[in-house]
Coordinates of C-alpha atoms and ligand atoms in Angstrom, one line a residue:
X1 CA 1.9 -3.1 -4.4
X2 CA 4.8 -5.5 -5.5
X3 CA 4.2 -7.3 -9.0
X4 CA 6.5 -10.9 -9.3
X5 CA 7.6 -11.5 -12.6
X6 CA 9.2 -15.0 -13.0
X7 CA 10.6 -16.1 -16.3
X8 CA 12.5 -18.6 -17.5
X9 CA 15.4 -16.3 -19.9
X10 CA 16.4 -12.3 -19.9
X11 CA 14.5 -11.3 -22.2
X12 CA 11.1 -12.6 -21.3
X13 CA 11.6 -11.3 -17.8
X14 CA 12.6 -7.7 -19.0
X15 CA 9.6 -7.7 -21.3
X16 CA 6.9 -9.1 -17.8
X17 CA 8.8 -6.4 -16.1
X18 CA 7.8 -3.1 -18.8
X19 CA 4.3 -5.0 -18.3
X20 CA 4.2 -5.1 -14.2
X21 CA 6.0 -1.7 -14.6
X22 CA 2.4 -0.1 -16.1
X23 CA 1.0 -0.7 -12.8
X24 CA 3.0 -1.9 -10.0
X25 CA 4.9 0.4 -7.0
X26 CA 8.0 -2.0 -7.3
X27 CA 8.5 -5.1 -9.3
X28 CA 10.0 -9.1 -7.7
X29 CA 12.5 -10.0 -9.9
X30 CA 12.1 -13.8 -9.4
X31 CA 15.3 -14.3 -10.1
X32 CA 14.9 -18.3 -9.5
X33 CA 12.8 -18.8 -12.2
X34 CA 15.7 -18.4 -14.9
X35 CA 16.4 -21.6 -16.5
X36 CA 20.4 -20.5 -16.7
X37 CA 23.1 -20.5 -13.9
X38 CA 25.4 -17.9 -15.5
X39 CA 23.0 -14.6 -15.3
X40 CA 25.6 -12.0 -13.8
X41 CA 25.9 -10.1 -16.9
X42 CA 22.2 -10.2 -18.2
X43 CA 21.2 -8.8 -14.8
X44 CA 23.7 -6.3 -14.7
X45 CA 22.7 -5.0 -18.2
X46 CA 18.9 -5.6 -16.8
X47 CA 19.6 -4.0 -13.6
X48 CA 20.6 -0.6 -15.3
X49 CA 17.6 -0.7 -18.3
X50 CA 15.2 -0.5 -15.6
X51 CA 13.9 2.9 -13.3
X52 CA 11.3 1.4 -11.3
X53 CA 12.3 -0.2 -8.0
X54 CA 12.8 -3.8 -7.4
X55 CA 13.1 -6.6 -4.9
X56 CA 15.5 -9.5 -6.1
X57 CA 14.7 -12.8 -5.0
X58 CA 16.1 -16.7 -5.7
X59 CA 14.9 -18.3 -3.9
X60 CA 15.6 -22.1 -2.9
X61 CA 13.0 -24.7 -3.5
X62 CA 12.7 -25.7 0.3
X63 CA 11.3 -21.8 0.9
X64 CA 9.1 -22.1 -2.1
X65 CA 11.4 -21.1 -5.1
X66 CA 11.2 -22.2 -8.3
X67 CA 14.8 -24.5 -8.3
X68 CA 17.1 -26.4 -6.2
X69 CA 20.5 -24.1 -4.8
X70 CA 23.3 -25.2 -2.6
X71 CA 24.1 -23.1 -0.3
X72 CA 26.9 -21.8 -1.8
X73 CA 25.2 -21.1 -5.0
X74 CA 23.1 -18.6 -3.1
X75 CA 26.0 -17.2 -0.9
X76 CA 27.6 -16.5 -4.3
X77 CA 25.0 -15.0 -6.1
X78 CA 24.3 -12.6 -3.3
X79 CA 27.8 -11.6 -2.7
X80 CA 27.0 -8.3 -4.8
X81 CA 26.1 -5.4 -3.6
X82 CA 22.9 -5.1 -5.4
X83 CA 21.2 -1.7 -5.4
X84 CA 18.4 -2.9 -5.1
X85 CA 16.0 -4.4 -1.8
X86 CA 17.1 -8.0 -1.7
X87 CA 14.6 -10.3 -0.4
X88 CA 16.9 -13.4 1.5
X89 CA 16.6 -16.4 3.3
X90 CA 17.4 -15.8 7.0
X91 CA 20.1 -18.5 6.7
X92 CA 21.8 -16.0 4.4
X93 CA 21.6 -12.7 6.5
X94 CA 24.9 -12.4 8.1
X95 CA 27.3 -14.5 5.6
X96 CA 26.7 -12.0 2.2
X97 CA 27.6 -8.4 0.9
X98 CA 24.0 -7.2 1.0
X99 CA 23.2 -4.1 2.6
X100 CA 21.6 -4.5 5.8
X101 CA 19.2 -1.1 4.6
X102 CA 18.2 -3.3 1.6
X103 CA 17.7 -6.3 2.7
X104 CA 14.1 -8.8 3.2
X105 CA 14.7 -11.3 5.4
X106 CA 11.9 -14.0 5.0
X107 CA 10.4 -16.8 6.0
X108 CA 8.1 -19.2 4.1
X109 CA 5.8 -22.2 5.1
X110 CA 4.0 -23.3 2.6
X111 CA 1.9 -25.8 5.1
X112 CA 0.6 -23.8 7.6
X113 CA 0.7 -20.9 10.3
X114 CA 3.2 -22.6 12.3
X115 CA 2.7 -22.5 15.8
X116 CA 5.9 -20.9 16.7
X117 CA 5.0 -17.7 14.5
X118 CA 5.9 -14.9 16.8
X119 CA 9.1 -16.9 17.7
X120 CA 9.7 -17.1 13.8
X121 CA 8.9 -13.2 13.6
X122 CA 11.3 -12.3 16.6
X123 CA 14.1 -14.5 15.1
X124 CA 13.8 -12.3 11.8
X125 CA 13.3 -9.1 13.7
X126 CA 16.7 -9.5 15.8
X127 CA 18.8 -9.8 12.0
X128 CA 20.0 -6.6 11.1
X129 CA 18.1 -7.0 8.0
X130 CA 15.8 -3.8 7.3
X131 CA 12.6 -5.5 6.6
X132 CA 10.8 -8.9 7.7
X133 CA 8.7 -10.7 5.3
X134 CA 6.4 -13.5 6.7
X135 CA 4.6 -15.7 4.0
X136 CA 2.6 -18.6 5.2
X137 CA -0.4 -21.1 4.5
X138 CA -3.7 -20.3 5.8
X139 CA -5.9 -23.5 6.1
X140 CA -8.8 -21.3 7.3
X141 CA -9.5 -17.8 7.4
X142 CA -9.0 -17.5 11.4
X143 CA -5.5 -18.1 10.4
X144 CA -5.5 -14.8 8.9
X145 CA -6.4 -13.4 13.2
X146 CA -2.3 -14.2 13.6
X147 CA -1.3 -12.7 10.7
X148 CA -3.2 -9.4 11.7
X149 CA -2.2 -9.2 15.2
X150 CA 2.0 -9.7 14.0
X151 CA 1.1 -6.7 11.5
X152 CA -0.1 -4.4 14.9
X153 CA 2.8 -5.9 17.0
X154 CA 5.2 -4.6 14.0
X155 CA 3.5 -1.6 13.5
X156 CA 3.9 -0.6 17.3
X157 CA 7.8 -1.7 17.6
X158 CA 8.0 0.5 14.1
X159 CA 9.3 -2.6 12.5
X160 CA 8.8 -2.8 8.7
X161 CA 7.1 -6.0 8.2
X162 CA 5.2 -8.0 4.9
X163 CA 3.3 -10.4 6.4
X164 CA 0.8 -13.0 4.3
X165 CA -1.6 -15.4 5.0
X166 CA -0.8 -17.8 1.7
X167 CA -4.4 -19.4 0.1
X168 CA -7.7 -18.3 -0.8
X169 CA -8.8 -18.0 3.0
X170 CA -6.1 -15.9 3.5
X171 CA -7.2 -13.3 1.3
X172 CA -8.0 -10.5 3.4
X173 CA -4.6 -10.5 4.6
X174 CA -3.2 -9.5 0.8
X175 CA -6.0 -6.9 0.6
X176 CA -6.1 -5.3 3.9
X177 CA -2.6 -6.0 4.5
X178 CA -1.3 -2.4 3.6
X179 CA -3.8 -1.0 5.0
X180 CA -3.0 -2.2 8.1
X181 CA 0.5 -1.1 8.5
X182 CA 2.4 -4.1 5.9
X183 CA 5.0 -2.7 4.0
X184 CA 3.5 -4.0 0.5
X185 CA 1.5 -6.6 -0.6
X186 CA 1.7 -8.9 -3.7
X187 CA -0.3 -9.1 -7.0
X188 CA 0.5 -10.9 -9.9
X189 CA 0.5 -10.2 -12.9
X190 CA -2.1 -11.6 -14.6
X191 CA -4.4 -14.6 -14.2
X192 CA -2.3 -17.6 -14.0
X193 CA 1.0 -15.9 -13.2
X194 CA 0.9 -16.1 -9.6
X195 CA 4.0 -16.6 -7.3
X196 CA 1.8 -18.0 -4.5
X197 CA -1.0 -19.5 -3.7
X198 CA -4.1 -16.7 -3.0
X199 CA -2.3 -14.2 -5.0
X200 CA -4.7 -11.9 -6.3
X201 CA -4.4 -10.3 -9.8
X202 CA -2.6 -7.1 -9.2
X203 CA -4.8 -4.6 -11.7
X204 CA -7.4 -6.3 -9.8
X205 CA -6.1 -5.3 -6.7
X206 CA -6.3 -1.5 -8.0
X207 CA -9.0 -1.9 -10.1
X208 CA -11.3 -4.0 -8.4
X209 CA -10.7 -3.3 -4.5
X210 CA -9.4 0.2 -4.8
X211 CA -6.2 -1.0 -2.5
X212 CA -4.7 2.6 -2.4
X213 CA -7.6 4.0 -0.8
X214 CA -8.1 1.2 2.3
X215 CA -7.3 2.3 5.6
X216 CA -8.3 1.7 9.1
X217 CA -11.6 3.5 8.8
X218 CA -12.5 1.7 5.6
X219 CA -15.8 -0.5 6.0
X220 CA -15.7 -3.8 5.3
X221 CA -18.1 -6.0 3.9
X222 CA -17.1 -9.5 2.3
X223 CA -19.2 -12.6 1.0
X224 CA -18.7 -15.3 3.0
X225 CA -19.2 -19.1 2.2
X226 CA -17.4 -22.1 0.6
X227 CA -16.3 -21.7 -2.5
X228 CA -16.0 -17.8 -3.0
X229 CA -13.2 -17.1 -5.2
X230 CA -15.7 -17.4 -8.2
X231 CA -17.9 -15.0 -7.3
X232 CA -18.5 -11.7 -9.0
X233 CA -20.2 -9.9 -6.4
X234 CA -16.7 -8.4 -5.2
X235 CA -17.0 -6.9 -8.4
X236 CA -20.7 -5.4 -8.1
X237 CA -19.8 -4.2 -4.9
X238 CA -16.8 -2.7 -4.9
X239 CA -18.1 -1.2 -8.2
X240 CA -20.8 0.3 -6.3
X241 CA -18.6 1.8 -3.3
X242 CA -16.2 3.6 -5.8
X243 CA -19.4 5.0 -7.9
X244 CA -21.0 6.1 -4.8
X245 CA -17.9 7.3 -3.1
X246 CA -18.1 5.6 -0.3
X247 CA -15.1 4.4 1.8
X248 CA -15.7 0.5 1.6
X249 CA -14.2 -2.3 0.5
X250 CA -16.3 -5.9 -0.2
X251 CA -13.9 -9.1 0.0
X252 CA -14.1 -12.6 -1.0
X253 CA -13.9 -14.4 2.6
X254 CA -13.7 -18.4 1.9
X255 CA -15.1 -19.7 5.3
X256 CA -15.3 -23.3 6.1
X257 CA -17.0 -23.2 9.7
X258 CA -18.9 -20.4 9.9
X259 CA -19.4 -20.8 13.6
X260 CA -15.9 -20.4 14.3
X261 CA -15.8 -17.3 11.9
X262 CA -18.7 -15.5 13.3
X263 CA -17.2 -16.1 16.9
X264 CA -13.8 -15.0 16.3
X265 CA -13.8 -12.1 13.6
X266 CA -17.9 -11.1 12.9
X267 CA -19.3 -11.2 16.1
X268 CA -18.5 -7.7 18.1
X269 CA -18.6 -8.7 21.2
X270 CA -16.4 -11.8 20.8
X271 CA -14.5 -11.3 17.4
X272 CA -10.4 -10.9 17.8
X273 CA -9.6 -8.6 15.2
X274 CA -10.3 -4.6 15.4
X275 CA -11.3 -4.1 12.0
X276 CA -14.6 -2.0 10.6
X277 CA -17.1 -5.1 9.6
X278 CA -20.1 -3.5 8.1
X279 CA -21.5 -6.2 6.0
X280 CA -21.4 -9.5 4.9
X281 CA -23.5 -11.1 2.2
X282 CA -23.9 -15.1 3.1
X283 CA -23.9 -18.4 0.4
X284 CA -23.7 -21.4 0.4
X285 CA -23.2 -23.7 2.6
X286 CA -23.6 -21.1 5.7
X287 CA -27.3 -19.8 4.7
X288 CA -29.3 -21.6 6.6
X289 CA -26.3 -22.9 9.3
X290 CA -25.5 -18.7 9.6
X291 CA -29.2 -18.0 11.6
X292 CA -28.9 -19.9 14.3
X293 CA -25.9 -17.7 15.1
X294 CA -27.6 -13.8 15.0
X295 CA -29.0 -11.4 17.5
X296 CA -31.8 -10.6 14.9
X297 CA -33.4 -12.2 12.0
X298 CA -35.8 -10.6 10.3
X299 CA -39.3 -12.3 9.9
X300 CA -39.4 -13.1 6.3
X301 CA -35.9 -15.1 6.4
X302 CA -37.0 -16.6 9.1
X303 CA -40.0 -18.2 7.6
X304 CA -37.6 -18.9 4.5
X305 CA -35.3 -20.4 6.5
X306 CA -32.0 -18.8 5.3
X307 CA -30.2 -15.7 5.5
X308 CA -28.1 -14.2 2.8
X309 CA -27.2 -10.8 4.6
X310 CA -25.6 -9.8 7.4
X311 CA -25.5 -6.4 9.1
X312 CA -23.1 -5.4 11.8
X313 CA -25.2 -2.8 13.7
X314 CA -23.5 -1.6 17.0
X315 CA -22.9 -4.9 19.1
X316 CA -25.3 -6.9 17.0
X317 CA -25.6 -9.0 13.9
X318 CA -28.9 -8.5 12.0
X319 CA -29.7 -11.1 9.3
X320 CA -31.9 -10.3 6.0
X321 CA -32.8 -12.3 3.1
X322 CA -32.3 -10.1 0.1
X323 CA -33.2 -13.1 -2.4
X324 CA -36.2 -13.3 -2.6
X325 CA -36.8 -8.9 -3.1
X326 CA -33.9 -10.1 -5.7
X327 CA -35.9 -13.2 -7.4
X328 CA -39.2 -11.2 -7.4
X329 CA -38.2 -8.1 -8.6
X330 CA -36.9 -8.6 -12.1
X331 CA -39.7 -11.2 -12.5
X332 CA -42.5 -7.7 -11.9
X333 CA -40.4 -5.6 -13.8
X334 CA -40.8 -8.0 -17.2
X335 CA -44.9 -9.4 -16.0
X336 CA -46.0 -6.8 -14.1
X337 CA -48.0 -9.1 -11.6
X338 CA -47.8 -12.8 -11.1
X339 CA -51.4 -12.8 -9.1
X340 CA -53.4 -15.8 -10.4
X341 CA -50.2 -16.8 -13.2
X342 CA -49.7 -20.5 -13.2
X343 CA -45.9 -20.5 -12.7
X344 CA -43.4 -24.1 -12.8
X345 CA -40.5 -24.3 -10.2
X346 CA -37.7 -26.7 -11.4
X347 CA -35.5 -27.8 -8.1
X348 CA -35.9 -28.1 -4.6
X349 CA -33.6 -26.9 -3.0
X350 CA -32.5 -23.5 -1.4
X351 CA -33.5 -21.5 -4.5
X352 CA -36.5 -23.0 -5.1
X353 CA -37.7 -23.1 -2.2
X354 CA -37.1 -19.0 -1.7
X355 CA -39.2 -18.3 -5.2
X356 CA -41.8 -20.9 -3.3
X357 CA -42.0 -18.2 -0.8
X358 CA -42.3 -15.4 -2.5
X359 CA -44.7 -16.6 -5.8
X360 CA -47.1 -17.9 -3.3
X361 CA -47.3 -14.3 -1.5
X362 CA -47.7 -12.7 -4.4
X363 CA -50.5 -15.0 -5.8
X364 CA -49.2 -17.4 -8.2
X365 CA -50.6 -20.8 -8.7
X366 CA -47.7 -23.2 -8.3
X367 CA -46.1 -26.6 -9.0
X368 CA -42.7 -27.9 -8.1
X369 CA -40.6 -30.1 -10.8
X370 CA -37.9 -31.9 -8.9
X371 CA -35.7 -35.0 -9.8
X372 CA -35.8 -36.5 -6.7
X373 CA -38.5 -37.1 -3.7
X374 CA -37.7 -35.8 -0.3
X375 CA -37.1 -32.2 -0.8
X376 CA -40.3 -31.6 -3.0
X377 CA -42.4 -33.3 -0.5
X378 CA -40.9 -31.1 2.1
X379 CA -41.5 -27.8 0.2
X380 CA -45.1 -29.2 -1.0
X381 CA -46.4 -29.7 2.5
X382 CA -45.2 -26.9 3.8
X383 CA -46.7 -24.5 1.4
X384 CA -49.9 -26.8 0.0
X385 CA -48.2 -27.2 -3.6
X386 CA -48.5 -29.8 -5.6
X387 CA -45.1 -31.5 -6.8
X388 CA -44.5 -34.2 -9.6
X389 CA -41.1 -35.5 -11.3
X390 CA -38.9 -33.3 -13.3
X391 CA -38.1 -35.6 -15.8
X392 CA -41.9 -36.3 -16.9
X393 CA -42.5 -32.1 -17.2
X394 CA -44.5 -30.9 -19.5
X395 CA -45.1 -26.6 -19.1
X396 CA -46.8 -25.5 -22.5
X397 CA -49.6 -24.5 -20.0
X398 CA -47.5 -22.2 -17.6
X399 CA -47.4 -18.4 -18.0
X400 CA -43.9 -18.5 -16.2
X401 CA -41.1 -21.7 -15.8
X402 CA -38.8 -20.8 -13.2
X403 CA -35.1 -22.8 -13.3
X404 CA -33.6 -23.4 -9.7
X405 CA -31.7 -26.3 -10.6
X406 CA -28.3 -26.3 -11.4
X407 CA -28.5 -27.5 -14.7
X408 CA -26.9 -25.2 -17.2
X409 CA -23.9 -23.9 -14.9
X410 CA -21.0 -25.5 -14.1
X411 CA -20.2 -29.2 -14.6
X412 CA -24.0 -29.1 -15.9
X413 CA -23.2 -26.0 -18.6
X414 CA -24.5 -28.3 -21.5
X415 CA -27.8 -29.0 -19.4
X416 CA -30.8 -28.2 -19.2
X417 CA -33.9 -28.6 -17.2
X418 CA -36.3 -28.3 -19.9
X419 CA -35.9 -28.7 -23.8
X420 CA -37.7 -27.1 -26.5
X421 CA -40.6 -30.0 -27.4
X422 CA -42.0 -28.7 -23.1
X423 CA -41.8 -25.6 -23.3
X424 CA -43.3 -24.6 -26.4
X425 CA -46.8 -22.8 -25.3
X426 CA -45.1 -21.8 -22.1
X427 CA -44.8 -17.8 -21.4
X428 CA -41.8 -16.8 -20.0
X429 CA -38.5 -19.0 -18.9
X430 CA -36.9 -17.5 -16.1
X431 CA -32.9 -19.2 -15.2
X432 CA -31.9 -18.4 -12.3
X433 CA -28.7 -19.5 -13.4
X434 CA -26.1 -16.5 -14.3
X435 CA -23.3 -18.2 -15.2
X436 CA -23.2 -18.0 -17.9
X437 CA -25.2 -15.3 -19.0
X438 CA -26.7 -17.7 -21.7
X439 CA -27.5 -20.6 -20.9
X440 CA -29.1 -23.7 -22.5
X441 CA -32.1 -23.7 -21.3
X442 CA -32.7 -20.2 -22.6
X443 CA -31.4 -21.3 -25.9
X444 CA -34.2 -23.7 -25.7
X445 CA -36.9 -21.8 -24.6
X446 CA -36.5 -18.7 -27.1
X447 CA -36.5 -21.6 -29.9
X448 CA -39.6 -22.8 -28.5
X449 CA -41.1 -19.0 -29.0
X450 CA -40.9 -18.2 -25.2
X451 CA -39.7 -15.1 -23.6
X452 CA -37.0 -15.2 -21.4
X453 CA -35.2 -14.0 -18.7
X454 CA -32.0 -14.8 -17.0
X455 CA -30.3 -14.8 -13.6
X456 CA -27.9 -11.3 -13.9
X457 CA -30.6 -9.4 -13.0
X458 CA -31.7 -11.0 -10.0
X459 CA -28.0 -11.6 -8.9
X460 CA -28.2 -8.1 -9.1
X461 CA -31.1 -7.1 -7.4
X462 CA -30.2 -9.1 -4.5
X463 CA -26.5 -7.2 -4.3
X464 CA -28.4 -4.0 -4.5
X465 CA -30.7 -4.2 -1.6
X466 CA -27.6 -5.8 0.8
X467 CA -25.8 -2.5 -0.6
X468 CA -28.9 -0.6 1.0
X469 CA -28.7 -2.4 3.8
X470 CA -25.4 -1.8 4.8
X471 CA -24.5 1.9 3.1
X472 CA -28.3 3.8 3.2
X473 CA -27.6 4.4 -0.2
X474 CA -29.1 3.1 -3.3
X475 CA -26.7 1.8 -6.3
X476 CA -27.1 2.2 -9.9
X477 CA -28.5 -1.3 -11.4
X478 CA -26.8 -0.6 -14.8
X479 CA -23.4 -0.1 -12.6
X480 CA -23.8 -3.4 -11.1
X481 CA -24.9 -5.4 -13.8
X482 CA -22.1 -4.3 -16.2
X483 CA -19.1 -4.9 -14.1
X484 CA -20.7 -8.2 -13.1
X485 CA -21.1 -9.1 -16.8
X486 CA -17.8 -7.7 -17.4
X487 CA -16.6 -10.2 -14.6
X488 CA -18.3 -13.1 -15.8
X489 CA -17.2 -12.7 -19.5
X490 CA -13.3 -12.7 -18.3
Ligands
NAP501 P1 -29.4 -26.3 -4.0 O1 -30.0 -25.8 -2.7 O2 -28.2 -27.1 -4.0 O3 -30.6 -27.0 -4.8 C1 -30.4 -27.5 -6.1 C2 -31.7 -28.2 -6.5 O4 -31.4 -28.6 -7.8 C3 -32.0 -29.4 -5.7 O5 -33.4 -29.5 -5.6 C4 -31.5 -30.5 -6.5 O6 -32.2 -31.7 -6.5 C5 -31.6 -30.0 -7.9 N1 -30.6 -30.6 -8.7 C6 -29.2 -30.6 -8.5 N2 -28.6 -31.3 -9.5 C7 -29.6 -31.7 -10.4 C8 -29.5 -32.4 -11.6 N3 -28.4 -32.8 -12.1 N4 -30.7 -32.6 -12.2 C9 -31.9 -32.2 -11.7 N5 -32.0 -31.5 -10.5 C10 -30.8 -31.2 -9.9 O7 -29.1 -25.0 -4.8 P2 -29.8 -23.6 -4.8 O8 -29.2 -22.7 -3.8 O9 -31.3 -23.8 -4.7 O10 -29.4 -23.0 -6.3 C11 -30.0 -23.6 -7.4 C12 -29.5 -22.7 -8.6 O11 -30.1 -21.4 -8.6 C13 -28.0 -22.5 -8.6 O12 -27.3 -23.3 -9.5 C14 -27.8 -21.1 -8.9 O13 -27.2 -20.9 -10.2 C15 -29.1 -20.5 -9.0 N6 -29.2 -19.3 -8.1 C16 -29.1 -18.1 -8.6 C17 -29.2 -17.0 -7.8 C18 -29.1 -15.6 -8.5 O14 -28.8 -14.6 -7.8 N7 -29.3 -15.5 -9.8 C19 -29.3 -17.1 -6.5 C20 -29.4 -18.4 -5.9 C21 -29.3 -19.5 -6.7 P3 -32.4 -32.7 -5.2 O15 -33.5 -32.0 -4.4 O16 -32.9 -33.9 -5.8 O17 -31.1 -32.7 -4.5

């Protein structure tokens, strides 16, 4: 694993270097990054301070650096014969004094997969340089397919080769890059640091997805939908592997069209990439779209209409709905029964409509809150409820107030659903809401003298039974929930 540092003087980029030192295999010097021209000596002196091995790169803006060089400034910095690998430009690779055994020559687009990739890879292949380095934009995650197969193709001709798929839906290539046969990947090193877009943190990279330990038999599960690069389930998961040694990895897979994905990477009997897909946990927008697309669905997330796990078993793809075990189940633990409890839903939407599902089966007398018409009626019909207008709520009657609106998370965090003048008299407030842990609407209702409980543990729940689902083998709660909290506190 290769840690960037970029800074803009000597001394700021020896002292990121001790720090990517702790943990990287070999440090970037990002040499373009330096606000001065004159840095011959100060690298030098650098240059011989430091025992762990680098890469030196300046890079020009046009391939994604950090300043504007002539030509001729690059020629000249590069006309020493560092010690060290040298990534260049491939404009550079036969006019400078840089040994052809350490030297990267690279190529950047910071656009797209361009369609002339394997030209651009056999261009940089013929150089004598020792090493190819490929970095470009992936606009979906099928992009990453090209990136994958160029890694097997070098791998075969025993051609040392880094090749990235730049972006959040390129992920998988940064994470299962090595494992597949690219001579490093990039982390950075630390949240806000990256060199490129989609780099992930580099102790993450160790201490989150176990990189050292992926290889070809590694199974993979990932969360797929649209956004993804918030969630903390790679965190519960992977958590979860590594307790129960298991030889699995979970990624964060950002899928816009998750027909295309399913057909070209999920499916076995259609998918373009060899790779050991165990799992994949589904949210939103793809939980309802994703059914339509399965061998099997099994009969409760049928009736619920959405499926938020996926298992690849042989040449099929089995769909769950591990939800509404996941709603249900923390909701028992702290009530023991629900049978005959009067019980508000606020929302009426995907959420709502899953705890619908599962109060009513377990004997709950409901009502839905929701701000607007349509959705409420939908859910009312279908499962004989009564609805009425959030705003006009009122639950000191109900053992049990269920949240499944948004408000209280994200651009809503000041929200809430409910303040404390309803829901004084009420039971228990349950938010489904997880982020954050605390949210408003529990503020409100333990001021109003109500019990509460949050989302965590049903986030949790529902992580636990996929886990089941796709290992056989049954996690520790505590495990998940803390390095899920850990995440979310970052
Ligand atoms: P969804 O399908 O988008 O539904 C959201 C519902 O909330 C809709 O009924 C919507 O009303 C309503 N809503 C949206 N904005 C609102 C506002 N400003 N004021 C009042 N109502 C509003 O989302 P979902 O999948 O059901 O998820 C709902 C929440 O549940 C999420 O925010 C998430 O935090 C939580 N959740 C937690 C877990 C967990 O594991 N803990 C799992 C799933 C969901 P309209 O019907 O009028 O559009």
């Amino acid at each position: 694993m290769c840690v960037p540092v970029c800074a803009k003087d000597f001394a700021a980029l020896g002292h990121a270097c001790r720090r990517a030192s702790e943990f990287a295999d070999i440090v970037e010097l990002r040499l373009d990054c330096l606000e001065s021209d004159d840095f011959a000596a100060p690298l030098a002196e650098l240059l011989a301070r430091l025992s762990i091995p680098l890469i030196l790169t300046c890079r020009p803006s046009e391939q994604g650096g950090y300043r504007d060089l002539s030509l001729q400034q690059r020629e000249a910095f590069w006309n020493t014969d560092f010690q060290t690998l040298c990534d260049v430009e491939a404009d550079l690779v036969s006019a400078i004094a840089v040994d052809r055994s350490r030297m990267i020559v690279s190529h950047h687009d910071f656009k797209r997969v361009p369609d002339d990739l394997e030209l651009i890879y056999e261009r940089l292949a013929a150089t004598p340089a020792r090493i190819v380095k490929i970095a470009v934009q992936a606009n979906d995650i099928t992009d990453c397919l090209r990136i994958f197969k160029l890694l097997d193709r070098a791998r075969k001709q025993k051609r040392e080769l880094i090749a990235i798929a730049m972006g959040n839906a390129g992920i998988a290539t940064r994470i299962l890059g090595p494992s597949r046969g690219a001579y490093l990947t990039y982390g950075s090193l630390e949240d806000g640091s990256e060199t490129a877009p989609g780099q992930v943190n580099a102790r993450e990279l160790r201490s989150v997805y176990h990189i050292d330990k992926i290889s070809n038999e590694t199974m993979i599960c990932g969360l797929v939908g649209m956004p993804v690069m918030h969630s903390v389930s790679p965190h519960m998961h992977n958590a979860a592997f590594a307790a129960e040694g298991s030889d699995g990895v979970y990624l964060p897979l950002e899928v816009r069209d998750i027909e295309t994905f399913v057909k070209r990477m999920a499916h076995p009997s259609t998918r373009e990439l060899d790779w050991n897909l165990r799992g994949l946990s589904v949210t939103a927008p793809h939980k309802s779209s994703v059914l339509g697309l399965l061998d099997w669905v099994a009969k409760d997330a049928q009736e619920i209409g959405a499926v938020n796990t996926v298992v690849v078993e042989g040449q099929r793809l089995l769909g769950y709905n591990t939800d509404v075990a996941g709603l249900i189940e923390p909701l028992l633990e702290r009530v023991g029964s629900v049978n005959g409890l009067s019980v508000a839903v606020l929302g009426a939407g995907g959420a709502a409509r899953a705890a619908v599902w599962v109060l009513k089966r377990h004997g709950a007398r409901l009502r839905l809150f929701s701000r607007t018409r349509p959705n409420a009626e939908k859910i009312g019909q279908e499962f004989d409820i009564p609805f009425e207008p959030l705003s006009a709520g009122s639950f000191h009657d109900y053992d049990v107030v269920i949240n499944a609106t948004p408000l209280g998370s994200g651009p809503f965090i000041r929200h809430a659903p409910a303040v404390i003048e309803q829901l004084g008299g009420a039971g228990l407030v349950y938010d489904l809401i997880y982020n954050p842990i605390e949210t408003e609407l529990l503020k409100q209702a333990r001021a109003a003298g109500c019990q509460t409980l949050g989302g965590l543990p049903m986030l949790v729940a529902q992580a636990r039974r996929q886990f089941e689902l796709w290992t056989g083998k049954t996690p520790s709660s505590d495990l998940m929930h803390n390095a899920a909290a850990a995440a979310l506190r970052r």
